[in-house]
mmCIF file of C-alpha atoms in Angstrom:
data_model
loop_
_atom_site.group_PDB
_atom_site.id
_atom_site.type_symbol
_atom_site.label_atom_id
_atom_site.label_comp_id
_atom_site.label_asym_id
_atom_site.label_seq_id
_atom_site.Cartn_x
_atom_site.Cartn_y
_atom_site.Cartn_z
ATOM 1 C CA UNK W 113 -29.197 -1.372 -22.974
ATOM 2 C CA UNK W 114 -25.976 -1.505 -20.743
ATOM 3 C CA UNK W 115 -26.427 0.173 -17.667
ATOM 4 C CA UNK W 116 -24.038 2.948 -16.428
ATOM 5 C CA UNK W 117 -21.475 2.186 -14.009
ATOM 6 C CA UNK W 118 -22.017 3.650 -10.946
ATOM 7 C CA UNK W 119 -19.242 6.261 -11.288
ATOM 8 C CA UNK W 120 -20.931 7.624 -14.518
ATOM 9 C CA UNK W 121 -24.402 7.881 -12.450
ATOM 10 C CA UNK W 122 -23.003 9.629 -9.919
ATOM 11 C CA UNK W 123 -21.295 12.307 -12.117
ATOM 12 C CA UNK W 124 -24.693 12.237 -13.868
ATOM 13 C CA UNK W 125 -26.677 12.999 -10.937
ATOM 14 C CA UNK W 126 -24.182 16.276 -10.061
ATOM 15 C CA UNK W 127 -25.011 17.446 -13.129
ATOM 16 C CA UNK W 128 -24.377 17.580 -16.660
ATOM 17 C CA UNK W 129 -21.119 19.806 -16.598
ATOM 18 C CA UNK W 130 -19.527 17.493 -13.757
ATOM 19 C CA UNK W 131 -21.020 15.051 -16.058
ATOM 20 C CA UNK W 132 -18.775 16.043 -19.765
ATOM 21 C CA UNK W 133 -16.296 17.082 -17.928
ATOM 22 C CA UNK W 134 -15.210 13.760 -16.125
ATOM 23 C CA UNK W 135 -16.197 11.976 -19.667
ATOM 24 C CA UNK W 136 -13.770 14.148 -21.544
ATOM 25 C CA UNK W 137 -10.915 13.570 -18.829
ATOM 26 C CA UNK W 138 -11.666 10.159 -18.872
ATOM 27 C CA UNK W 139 -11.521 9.903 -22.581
ATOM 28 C CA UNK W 140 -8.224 12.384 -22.889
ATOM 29 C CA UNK W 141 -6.038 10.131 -20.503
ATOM 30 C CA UNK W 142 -7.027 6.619 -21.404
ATOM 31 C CA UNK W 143 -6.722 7.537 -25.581
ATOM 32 C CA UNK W 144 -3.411 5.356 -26.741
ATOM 33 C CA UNK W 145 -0.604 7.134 -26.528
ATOM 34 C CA UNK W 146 2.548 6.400 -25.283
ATOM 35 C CA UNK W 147 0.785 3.509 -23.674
ATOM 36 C CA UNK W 148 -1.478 1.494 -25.192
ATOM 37 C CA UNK W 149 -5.180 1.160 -23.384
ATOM 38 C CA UNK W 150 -4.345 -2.280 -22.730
ATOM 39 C CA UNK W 151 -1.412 -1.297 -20.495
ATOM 40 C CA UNK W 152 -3.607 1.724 -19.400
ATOM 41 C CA UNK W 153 -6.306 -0.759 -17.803
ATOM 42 C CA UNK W 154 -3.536 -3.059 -16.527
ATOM 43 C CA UNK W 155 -2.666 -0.227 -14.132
ATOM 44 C CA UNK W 156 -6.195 0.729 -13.225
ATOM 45 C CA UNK W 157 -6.351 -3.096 -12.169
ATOM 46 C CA UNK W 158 -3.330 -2.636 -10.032
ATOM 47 C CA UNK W 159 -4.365 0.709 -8.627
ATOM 48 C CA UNK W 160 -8.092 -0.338 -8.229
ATOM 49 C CA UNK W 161 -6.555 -3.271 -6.244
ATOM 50 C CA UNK W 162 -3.870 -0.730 -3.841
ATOM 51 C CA UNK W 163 -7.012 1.039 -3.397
ATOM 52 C CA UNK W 164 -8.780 -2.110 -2.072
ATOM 53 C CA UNK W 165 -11.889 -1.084 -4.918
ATOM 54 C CA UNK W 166 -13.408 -4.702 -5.186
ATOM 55 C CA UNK W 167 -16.109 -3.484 -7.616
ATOM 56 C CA UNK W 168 -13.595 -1.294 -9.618
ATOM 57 C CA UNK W 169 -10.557 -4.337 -9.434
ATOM 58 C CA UNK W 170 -13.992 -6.269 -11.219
ATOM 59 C CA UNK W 171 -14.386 -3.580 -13.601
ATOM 60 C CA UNK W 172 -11.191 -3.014 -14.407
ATOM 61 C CA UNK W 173 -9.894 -6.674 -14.848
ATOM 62 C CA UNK W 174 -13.447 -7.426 -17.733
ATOM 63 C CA UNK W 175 -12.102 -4.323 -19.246
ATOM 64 C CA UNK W 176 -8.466 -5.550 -19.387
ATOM 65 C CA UNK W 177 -9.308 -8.820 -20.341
ATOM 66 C CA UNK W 178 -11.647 -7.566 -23.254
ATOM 67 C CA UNK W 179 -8.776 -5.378 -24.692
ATOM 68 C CA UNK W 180 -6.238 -8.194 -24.435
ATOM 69 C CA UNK W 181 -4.786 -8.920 -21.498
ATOM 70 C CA UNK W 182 -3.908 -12.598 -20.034
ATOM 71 C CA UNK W 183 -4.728 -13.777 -16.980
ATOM 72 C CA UNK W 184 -1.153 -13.878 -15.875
ATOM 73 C CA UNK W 185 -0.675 -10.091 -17.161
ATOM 74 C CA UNK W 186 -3.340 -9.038 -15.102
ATOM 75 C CA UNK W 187 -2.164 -11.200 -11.798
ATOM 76 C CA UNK W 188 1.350 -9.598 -12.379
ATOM 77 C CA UNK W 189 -0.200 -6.820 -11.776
ATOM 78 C CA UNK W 190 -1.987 -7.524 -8.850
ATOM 79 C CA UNK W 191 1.317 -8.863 -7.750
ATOM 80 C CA UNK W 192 2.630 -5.222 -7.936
ATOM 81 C CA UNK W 193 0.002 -3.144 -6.523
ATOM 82 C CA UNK W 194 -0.328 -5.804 -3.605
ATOM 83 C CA UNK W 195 3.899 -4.759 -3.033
ATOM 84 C CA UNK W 196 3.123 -1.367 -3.348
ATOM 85 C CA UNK W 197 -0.004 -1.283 -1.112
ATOM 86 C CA UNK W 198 2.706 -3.341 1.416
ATOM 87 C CA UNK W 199 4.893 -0.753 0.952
ATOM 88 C CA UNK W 200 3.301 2.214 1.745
ATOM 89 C CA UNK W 201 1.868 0.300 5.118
ATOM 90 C CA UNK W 202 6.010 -0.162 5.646
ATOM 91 C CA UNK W 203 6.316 3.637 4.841
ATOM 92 C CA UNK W 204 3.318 4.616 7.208
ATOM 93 C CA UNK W 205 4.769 2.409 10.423
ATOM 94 C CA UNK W 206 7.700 4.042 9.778
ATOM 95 C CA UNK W 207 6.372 6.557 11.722
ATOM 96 C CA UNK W 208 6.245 4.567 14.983
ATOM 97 C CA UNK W 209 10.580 4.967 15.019
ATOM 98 C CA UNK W 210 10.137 8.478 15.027
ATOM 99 C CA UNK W 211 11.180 9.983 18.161
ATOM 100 C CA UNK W 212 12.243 6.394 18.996
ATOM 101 C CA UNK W 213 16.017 5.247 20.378
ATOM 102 C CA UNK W 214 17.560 3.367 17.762
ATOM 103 C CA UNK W 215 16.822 -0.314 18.126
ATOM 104 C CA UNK W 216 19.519 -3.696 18.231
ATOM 105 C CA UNK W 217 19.362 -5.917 15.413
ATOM 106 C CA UNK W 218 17.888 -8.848 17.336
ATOM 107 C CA UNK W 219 19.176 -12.341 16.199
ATOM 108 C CA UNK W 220 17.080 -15.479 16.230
ATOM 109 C CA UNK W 221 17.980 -18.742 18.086
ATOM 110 C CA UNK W 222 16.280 -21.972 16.981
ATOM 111 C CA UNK W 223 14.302 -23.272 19.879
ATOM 112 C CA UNK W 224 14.851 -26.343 20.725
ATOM 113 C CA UNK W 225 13.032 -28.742 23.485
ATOM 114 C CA UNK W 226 15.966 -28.506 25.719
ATOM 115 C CA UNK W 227 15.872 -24.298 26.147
ATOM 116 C CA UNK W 228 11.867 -24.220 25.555
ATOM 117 C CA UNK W 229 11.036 -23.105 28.886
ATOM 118 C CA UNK W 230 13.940 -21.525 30.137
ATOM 119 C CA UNK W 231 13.120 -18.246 31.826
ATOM 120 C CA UNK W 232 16.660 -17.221 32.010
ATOM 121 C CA UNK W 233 17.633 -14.627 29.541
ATOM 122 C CA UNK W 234 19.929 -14.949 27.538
ATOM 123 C CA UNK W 235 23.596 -14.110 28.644
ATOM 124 C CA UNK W 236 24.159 -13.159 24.814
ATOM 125 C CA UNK W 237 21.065 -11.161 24.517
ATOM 126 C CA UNK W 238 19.769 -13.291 21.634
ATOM 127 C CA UNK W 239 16.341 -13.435 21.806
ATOM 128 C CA UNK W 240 14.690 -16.982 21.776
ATOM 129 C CA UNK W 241 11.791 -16.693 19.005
ATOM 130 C CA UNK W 242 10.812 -19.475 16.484
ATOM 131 C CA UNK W 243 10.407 -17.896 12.975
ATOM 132 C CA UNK W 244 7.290 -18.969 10.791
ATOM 133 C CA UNK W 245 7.856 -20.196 7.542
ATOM 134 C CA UNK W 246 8.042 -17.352 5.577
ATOM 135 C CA UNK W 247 10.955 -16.049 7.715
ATOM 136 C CA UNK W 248 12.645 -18.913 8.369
ATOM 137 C CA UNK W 249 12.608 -19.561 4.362
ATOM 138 C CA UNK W 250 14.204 -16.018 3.623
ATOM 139 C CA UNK W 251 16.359 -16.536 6.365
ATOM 140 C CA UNK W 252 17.739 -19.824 4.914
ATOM 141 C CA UNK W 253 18.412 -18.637 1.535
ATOM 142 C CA UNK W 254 20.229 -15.531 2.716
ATOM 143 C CA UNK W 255 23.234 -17.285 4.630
ATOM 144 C CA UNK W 256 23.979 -13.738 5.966
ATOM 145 C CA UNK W 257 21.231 -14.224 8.365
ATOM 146 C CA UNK W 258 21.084 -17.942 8.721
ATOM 147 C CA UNK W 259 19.444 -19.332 12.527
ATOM 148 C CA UNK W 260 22.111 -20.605 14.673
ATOM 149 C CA UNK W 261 21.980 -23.786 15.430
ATOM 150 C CA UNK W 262 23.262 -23.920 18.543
#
């Protein structure tokens, strides 16, 4: 006999109203409709996963993989909820500009061996900062914001 999931033996324990009651809504919203239950458990894997659930992204992921999912469905979904989840972490630092001057759009300057240990700022006030490789790759491909190479 399959054990119940911890969820389930929690709602248990409060009683058997909490109980029915979580097991009907449970029931009404994951019933097909105008998405299927496979889709249905592909978005409980990607909010079980902005939620930072491991044991429910586990769950969730057997469930969606029993009712038909791929692999690569249920990673594009993780994809997702990962952008959302880095998202709302943009859309909660927001809050540090409030109250804040607005800022200068700083520009990047390659570093090279010749300027990498000059103290003197900067006469254009561009600041001197090597970009990692994620940056520096955007950068390149948008040739907007390309590095000067100066």
């Amino acid at each position: 006999m399959e054990q119940n999931t911890k969820p389930k033996r929690f709602t248990e324990a409060i009683g058997e109203d909490v109980d029915s009651a979580f097991t009907k809504l449970a029931s009404e919203i994951l019933k097909d409709g105008t998405l299927s239950l496979k889709e249905k458990s592909l978005i409980a894997v990607a909010c079980a996963i902005a939620v930072k659930c491991d044991n429910c992204t586990k769950v969730h992921q057997n469930q969606a993989l029993k009712l038909g999912a791929t692999q690569e469905e249920i990673l594009e979904a993780a994809a997702v909820a990962g952008l959302v989840r880095m998202g709302s972490g943009f859309n909660t630092a927001y809050l540090l500009l409030d109250n804040q001057p607005p800022r200068k759009n700083t520009h990047f300057k390659k570093i090279t061996d010749e300027n990498k240990y000059d103290d003197e700022p900067n006469s254009d006030e561009t600041r001197q900062m090597q970009p990692d490789g994620y940056l520096n790759n955007l950068l390149e491909k948008n040739s907007s914001h390309k590095i000067s190479k100066k």
